[in-house]
mmCIF file of C-alpha atoms in Angstrom:
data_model
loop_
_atom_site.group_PDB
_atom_site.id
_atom_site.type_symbol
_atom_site.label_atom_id
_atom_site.label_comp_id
_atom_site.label_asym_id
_atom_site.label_seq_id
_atom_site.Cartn_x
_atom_site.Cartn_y
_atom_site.Cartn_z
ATOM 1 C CA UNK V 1 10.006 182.511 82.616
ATOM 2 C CA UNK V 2 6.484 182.887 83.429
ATOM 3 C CA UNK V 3 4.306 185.864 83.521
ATOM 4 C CA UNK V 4 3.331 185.222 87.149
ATOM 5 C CA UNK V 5 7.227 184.721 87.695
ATOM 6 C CA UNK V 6 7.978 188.300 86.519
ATOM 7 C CA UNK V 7 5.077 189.534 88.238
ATOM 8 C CA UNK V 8 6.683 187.837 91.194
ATOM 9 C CA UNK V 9 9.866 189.003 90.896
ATOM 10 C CA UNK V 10 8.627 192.855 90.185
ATOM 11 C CA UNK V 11 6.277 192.606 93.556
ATOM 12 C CA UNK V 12 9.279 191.346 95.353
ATOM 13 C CA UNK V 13 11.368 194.612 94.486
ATOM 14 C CA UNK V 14 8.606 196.735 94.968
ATOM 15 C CA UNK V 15 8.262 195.340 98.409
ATOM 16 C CA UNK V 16 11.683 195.677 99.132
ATOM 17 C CA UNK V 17 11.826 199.337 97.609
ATOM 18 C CA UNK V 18 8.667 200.458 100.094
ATOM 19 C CA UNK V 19 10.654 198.846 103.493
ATOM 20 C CA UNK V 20 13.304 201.169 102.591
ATOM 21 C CA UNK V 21 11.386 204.127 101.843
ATOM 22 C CA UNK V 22 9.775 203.329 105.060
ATOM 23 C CA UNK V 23 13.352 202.315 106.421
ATOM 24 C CA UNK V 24 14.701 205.574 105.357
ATOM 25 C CA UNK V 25 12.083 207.576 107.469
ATOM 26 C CA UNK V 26 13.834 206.084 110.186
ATOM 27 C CA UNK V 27 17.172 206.610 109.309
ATOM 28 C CA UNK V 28 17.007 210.338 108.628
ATOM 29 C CA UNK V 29 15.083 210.746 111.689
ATOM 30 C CA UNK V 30 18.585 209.434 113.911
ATOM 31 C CA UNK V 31 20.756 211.969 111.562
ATOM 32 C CA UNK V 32 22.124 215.433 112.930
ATOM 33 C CA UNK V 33 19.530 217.712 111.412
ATOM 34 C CA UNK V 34 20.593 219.615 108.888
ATOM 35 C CA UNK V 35 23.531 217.636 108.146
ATOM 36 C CA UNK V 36 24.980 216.871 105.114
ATOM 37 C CA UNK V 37 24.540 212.938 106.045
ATOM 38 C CA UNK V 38 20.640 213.421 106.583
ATOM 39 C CA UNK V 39 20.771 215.346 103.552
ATOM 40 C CA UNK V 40 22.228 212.001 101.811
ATOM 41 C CA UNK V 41 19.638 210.020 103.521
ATOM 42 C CA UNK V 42 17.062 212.259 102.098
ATOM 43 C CA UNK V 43 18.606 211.652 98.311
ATOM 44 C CA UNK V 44 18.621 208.145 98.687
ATOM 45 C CA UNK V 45 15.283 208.105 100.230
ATOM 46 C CA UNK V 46 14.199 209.760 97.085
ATOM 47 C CA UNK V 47 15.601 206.907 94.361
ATOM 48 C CA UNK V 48 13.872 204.109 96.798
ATOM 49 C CA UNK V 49 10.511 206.487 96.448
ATOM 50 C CA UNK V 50 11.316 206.850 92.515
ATOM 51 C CA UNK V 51 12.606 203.375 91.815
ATOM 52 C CA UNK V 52 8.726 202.005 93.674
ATOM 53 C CA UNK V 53 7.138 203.865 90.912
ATOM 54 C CA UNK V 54 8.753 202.723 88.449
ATOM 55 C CA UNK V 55 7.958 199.395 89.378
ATOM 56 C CA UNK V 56 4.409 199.951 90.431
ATOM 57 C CA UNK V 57 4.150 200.925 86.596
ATOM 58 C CA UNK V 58 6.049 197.750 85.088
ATOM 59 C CA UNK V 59 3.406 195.862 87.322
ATOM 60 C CA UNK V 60 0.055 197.885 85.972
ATOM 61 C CA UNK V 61 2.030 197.513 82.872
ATOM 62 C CA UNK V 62 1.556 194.081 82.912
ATOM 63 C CA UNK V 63 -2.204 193.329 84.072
ATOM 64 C CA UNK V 64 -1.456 192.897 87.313
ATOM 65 C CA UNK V 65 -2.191 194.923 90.608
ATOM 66 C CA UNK V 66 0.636 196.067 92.825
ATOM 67 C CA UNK V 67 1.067 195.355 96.298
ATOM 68 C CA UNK V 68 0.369 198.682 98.911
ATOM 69 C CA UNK V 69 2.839 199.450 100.803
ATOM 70 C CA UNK V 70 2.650 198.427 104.987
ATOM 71 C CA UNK V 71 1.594 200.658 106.974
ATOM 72 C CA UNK V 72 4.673 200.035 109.265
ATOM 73 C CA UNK V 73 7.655 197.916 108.811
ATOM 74 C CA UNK V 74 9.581 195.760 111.573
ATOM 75 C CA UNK V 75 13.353 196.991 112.060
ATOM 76 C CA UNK V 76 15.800 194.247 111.471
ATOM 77 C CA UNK V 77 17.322 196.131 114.518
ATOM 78 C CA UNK V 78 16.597 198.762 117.532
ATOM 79 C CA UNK V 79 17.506 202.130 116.130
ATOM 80 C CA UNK V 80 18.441 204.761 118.375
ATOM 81 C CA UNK V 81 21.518 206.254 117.591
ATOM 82 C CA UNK V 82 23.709 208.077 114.788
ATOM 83 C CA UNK V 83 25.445 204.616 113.775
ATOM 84 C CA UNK V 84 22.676 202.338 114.208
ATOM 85 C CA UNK V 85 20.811 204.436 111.382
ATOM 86 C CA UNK V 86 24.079 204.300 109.057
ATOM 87 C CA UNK V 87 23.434 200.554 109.463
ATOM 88 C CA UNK V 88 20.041 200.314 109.046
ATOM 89 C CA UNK V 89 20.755 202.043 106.133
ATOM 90 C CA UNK V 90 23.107 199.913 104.231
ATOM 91 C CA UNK V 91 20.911 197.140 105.576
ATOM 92 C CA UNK V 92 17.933 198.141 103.447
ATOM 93 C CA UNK V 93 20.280 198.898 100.573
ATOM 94 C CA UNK V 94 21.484 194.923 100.787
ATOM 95 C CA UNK V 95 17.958 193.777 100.877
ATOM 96 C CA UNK V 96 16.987 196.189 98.079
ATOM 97 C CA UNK V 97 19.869 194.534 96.506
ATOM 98 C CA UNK V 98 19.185 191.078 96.583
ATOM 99 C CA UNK V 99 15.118 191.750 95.650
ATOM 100 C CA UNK V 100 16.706 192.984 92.572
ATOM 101 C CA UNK V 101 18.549 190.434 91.424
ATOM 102 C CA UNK V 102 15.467 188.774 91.155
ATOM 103 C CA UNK V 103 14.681 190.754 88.048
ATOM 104 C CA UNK V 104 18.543 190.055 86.991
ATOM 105 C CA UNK V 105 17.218 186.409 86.754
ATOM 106 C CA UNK V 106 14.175 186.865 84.297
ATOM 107 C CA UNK V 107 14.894 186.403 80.732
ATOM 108 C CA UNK V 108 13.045 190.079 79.667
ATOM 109 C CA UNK V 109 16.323 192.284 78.830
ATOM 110 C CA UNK V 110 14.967 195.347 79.384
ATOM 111 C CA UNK V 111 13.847 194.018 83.600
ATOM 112 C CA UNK V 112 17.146 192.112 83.615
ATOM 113 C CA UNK V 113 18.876 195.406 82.973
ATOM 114 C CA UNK V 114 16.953 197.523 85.058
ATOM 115 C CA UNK V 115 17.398 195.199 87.907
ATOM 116 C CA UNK V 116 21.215 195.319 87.346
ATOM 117 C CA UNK V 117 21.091 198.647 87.100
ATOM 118 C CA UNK V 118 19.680 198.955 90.397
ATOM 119 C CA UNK V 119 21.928 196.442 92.512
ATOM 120 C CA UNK V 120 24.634 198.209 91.235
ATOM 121 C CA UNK V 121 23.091 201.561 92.877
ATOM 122 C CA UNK V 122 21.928 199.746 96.261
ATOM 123 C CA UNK V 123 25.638 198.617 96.489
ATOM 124 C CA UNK V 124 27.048 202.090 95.608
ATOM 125 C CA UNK V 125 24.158 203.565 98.382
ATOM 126 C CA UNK V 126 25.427 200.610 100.867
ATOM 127 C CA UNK V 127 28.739 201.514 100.751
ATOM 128 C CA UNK V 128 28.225 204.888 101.516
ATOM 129 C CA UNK V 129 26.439 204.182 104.376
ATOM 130 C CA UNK V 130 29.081 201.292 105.806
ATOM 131 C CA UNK V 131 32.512 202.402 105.038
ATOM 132 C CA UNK V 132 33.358 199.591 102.796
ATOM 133 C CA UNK V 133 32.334 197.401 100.236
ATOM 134 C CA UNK V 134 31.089 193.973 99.792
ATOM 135 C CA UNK V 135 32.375 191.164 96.959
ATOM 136 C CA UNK V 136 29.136 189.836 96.371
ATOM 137 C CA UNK V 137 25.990 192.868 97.037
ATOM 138 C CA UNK V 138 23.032 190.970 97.062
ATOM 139 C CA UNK V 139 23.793 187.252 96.328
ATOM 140 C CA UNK V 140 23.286 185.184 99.489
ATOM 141 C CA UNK V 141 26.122 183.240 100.345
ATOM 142 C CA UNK V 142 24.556 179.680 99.922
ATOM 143 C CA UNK V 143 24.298 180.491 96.011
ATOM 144 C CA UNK V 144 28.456 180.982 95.748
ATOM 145 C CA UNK V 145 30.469 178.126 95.081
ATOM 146 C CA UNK V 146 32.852 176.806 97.466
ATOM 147 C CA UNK E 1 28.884 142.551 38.543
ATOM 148 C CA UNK E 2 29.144 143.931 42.691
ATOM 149 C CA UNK E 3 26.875 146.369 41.218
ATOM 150 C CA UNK E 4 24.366 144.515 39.898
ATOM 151 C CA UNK E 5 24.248 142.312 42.761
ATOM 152 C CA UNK E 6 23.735 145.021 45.579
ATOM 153 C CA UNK E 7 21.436 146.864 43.317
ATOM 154 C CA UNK E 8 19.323 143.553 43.251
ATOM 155 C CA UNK E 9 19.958 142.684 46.505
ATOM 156 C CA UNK E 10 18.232 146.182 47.513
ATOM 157 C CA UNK E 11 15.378 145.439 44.934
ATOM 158 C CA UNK E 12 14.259 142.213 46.692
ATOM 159 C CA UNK E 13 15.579 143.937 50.392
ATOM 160 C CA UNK E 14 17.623 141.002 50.971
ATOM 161 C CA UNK E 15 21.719 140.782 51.441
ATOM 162 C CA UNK E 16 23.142 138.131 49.338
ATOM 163 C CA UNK E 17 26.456 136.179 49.920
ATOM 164 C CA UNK E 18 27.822 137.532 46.718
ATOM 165 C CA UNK E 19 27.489 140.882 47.785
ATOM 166 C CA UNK E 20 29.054 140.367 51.573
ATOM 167 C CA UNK E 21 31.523 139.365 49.842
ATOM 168 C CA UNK E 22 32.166 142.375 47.126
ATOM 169 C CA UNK E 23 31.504 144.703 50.418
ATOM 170 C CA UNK E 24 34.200 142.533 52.243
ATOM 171 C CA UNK E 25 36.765 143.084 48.609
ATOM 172 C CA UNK E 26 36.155 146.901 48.877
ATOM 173 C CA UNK E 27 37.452 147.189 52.744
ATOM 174 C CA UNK E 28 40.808 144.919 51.594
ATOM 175 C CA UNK E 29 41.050 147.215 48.747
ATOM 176 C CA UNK E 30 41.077 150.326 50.723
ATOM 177 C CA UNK E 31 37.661 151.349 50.348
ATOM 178 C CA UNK E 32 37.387 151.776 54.006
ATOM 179 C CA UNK E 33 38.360 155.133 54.773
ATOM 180 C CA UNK E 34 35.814 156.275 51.648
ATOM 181 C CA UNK E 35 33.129 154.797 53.709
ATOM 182 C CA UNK E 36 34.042 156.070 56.844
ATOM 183 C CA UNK E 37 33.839 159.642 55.801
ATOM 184 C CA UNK E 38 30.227 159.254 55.887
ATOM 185 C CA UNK E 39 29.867 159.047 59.423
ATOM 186 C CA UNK E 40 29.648 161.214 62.038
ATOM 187 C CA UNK E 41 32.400 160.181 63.845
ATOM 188 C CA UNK E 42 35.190 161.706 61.342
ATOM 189 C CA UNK E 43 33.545 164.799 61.626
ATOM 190 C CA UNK E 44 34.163 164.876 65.606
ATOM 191 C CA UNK E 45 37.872 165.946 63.856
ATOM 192 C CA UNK E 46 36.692 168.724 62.182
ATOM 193 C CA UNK E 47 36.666 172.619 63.645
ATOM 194 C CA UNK E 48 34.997 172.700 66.846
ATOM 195 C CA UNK E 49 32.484 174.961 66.856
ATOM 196 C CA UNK E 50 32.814 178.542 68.279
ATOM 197 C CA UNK E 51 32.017 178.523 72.440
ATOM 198 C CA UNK E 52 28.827 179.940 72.978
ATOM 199 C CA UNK E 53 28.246 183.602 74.176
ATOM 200 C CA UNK E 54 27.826 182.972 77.582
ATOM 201 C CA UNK E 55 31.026 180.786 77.280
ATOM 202 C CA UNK E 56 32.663 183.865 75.835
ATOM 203 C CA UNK E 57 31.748 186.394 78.395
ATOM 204 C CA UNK E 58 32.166 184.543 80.972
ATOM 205 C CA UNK E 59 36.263 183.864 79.536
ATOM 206 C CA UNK E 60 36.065 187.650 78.962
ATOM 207 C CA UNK E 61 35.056 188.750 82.424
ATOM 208 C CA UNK E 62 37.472 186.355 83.286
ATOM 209 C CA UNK E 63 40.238 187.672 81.612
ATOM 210 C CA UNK E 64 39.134 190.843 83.058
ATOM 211 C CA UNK E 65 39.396 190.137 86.705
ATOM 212 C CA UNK E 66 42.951 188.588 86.482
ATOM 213 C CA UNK E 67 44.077 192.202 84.632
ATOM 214 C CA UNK E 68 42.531 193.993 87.510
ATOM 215 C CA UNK E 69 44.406 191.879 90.151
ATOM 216 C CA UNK E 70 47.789 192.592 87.915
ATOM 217 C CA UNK E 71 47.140 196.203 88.374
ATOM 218 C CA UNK E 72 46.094 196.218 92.010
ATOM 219 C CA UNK E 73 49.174 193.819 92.615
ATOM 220 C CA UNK E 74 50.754 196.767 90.822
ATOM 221 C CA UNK E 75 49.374 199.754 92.891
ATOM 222 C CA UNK E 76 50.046 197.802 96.060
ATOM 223 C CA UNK E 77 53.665 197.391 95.054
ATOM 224 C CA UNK E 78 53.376 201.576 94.577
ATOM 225 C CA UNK E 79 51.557 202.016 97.837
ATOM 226 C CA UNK E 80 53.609 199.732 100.125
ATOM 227 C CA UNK E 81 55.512 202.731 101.136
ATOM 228 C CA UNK E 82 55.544 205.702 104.041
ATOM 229 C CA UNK E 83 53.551 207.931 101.775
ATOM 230 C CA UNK E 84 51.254 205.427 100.709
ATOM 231 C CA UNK E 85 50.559 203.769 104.099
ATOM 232 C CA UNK E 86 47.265 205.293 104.950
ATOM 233 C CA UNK E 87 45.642 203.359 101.346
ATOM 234 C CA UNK E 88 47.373 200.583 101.230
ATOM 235 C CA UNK E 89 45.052 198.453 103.586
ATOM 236 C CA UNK E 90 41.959 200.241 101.363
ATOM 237 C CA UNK E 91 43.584 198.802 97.903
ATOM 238 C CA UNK E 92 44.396 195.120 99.523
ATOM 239 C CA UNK E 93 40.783 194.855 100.732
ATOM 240 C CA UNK E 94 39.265 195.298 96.977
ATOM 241 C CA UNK E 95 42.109 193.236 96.088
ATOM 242 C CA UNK E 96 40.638 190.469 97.973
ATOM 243 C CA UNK E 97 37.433 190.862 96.497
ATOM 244 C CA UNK E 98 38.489 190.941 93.035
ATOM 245 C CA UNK E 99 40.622 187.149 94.211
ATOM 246 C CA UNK E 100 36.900 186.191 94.949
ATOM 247 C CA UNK E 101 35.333 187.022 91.933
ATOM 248 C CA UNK E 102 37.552 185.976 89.962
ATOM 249 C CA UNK E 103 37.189 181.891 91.725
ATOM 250 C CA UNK E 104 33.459 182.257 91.531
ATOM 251 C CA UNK E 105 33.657 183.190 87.708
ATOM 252 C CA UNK E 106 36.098 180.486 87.134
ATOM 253 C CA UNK E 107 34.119 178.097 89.406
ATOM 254 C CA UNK E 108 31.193 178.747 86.940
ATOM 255 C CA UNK E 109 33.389 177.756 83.646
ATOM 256 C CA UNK E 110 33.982 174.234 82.534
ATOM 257 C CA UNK E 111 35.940 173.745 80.103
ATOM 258 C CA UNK E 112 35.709 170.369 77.618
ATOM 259 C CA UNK E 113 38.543 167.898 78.762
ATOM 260 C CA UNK E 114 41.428 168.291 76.602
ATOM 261 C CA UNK E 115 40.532 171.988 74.966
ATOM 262 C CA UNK E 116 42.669 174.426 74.430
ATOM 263 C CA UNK E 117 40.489 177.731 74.300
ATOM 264 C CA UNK E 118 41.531 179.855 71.619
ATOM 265 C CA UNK E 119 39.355 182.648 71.972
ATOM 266 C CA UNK E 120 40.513 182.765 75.739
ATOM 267 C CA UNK E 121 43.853 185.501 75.770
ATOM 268 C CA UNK E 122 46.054 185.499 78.876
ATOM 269 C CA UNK E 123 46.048 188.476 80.688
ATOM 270 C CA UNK E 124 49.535 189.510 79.482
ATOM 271 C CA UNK E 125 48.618 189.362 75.786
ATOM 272 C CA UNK E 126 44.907 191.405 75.653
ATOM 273 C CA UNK E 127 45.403 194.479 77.927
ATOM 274 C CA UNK E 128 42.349 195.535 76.931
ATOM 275 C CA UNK E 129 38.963 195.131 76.998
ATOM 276 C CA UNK E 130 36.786 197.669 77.406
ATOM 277 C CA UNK E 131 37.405 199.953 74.526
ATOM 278 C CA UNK E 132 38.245 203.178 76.452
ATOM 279 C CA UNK E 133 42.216 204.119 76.545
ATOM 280 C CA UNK E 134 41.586 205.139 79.691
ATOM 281 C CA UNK E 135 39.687 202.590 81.756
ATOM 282 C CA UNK E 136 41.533 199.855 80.583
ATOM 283 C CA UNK E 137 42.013 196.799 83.128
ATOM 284 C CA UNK E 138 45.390 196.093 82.128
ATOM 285 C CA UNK E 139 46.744 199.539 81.190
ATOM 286 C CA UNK E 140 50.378 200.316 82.432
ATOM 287 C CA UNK E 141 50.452 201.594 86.142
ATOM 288 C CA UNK E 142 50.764 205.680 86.485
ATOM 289 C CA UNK E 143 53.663 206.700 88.056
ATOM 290 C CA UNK E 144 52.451 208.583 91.289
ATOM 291 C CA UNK E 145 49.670 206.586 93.529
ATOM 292 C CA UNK E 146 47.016 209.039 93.428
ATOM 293 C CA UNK E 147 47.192 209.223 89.583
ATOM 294 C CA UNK E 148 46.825 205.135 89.871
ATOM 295 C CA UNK E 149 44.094 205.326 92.055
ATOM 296 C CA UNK E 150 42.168 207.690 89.708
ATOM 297 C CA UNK E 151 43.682 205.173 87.582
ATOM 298 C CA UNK E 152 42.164 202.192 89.333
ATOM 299 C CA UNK E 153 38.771 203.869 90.030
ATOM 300 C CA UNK E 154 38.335 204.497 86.172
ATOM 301 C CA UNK E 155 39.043 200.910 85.519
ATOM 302 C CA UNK E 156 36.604 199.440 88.108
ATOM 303 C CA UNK E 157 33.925 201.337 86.424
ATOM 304 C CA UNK E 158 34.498 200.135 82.987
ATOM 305 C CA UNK E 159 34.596 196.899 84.448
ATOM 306 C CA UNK E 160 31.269 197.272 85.868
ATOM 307 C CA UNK E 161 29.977 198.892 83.033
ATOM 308 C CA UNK E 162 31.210 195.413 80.653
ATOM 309 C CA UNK E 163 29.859 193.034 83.404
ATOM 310 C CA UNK E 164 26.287 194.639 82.637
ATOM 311 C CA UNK E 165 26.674 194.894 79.030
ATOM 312 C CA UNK E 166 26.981 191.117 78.503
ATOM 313 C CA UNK E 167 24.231 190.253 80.921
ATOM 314 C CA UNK E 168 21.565 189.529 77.883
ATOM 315 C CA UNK E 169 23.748 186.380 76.162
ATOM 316 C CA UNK E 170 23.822 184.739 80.387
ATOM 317 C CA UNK E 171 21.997 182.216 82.021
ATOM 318 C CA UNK E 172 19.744 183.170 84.817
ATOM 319 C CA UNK E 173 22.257 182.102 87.513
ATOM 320 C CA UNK E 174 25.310 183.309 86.020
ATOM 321 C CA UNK E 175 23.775 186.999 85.375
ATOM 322 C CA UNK E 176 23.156 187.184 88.651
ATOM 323 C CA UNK E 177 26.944 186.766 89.420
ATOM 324 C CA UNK E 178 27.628 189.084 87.164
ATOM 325 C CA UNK E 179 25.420 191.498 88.096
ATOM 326 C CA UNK E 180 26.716 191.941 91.513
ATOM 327 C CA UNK E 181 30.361 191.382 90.838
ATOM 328 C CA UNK E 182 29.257 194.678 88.716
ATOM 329 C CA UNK E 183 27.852 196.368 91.668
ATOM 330 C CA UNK E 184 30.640 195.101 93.887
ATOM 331 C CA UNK E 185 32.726 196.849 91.226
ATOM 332 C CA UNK E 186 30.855 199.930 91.040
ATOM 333 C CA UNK E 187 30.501 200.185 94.531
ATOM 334 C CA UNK E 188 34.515 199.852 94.910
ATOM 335 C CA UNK E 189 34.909 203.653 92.848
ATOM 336 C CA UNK E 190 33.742 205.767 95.808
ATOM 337 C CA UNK E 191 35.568 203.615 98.445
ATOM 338 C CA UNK E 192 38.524 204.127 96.506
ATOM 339 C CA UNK E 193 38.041 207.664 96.265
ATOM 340 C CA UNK E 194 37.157 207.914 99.864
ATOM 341 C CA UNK E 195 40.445 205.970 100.939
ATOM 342 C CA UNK E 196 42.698 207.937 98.504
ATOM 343 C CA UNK E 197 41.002 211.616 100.109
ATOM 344 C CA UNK E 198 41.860 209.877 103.901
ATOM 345 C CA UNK E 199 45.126 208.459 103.300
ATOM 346 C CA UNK E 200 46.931 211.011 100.496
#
């Protein structure tokens, strides 16, 4: 694996870590306030927040400059109401998800780990924001065998 | 005096007639086999080597899912009744997923034609595989369904917790399987728990 591979792959989660922290302002926003759902919304936001830092510093870490945030992101979807936000939600968590296995693929142990570690939370966030679970968090269906 | 010949025959780098025909003497003799053993085909028949580590975590996660489906096959048998109505359609659905994990990991193994892998236990004969008494994949069922839940839950985290152990012996591709078979496995303790706190 190259260097501008794992550079690649670490901008590519750090992208996909701002759109939810961006995503996430949304969400909350469409909660009951003061509930204890916004209040989960809020924790999650948080990790998306944390986990960008942590991979703004793997990038420095490396040489290499990381990618600002947008100033706005485009919703996958209108959001307007209590369950459109629980899906927006688990959306980000699945994109977050499949940036990540990106780092899964690299050959570095300690980024393949830390990207495992952090499908495995995006699934465990999705879920709690869908109701149910998925066989395959993050893997697009054209890469499973038929 | 076949000796002497080949030995002069290899001083001038030339193959004489007397010498095909000692070389021709030694095969009718039995020499053959002696000669054989020289070449790399006769050690084809030796010990194969061991698989190699991705080989052998990818038999063990294997191994894994089919103990998982025993026990869900198990908990469904334990649900699929009055009381246990209101989980059973929880416990089928991550039964389903563990079915397709289990065909994509086995989609992802080939096995040489012929082999017999001995370093790949059935389900029935290696209960265990994670090294905790209590998580184990193919531990005996609890008696009541919310201790095999808890049961379950335990087991799916061990089982996610293996998957992401092995990932540094795996190919690119197949880490990425088991990385989110690991998350899909993670992800199935709090639906579990959420489904057993509904339906119990």
């Amino acid at each position: 694996m190259t260097g501008g591979s794992v550079i690649g792959a670490l901008q590519a989660a750090l992208s996909a870590e701002q759109a939810a922290s961006y995503g996430y302002g949304i969400v909350g926003a469409h909660l009951p306030q003061g509930s204890a759902t916004q209040a989960g919304a809020s924790t999650d936001w948080v990790a998306h927040v944390r986990a960008a830092d942590q991979l703004t510093q793997l990038i420095s870490a490396r040489g290499a400059t990381p990618v600002p945030a947008a100033v706005a992101y485009q919703l996958p979807f209108p959001v307007s109401t209590t369950a459109q936000a629980r899906a927006l939600a688990a959306t980000l968590e699945d994109r977050v998800a499949q940036a990540y296995l990106g780092l899964v693929a690299l050959t570095e142990i300690s980024l393949r780990s830390f990207g495992a570690q952090q499908v495995r939370a995006a699934a465990v966030r999705a879920e709690g924001w869908r109701g149910w679970t998925e066989a395959f968090p993050g893997l697009p269906a054209s890469s499973l065998r038929r | 005096m076949g000796t002497d010949a080949a030995a002069a025959d290899a001083a001038r780098g030339t193959v004489s007639r007397r010498s095909v025909l000692t070389a021709s003497a030694a095969v009718a003799s039995g020499a053959l086999p002696l000669l054989l053993t020289a070449c790399k085909g006769v050690q084809a028949l030796g010990t194969p080597p061991p698989p190699a580590p991705d080989i052998v975590a990818l038999r063990t996660a294997i191994l894994a899912e089919e103990t998982l489906l025993a026990r869900y096959a198990a908990v469904v048998r334990l649900a699929s009744t009055p009381a246990g109505s209101g989980v059973v359609t929880a416990i089928k659905t991550v039964q389903a997923e563990h079915v397709a994990h289990l065909a994509q990991l086995k989609s992802r193994l080939v096995e040489p034609a012929g082999s017999t892998p001995s370093s790949f236990p059935s389900a029935s004969s290696s209960p265990s595989a994670s090294g905790s008494p209590g998580a184990t994949p193919g531990a005996p069922v609890s008696g009541t369904l919310p201790a095999a839940l808890t049961a379950l839950e335990e087991a799916e985290q061990a089982a996610s917790d293996r998957l992401i152990g092995q990932l540094g012996v795996l190919p690119a591709s197949l880490a990425q399987l088991f990385a989110s078979v690991a998350a899909s496995e993670a992800a199935h303790v709090p639906y579990l728990r959420a489904a057993a706190r509904r339906g119990l």
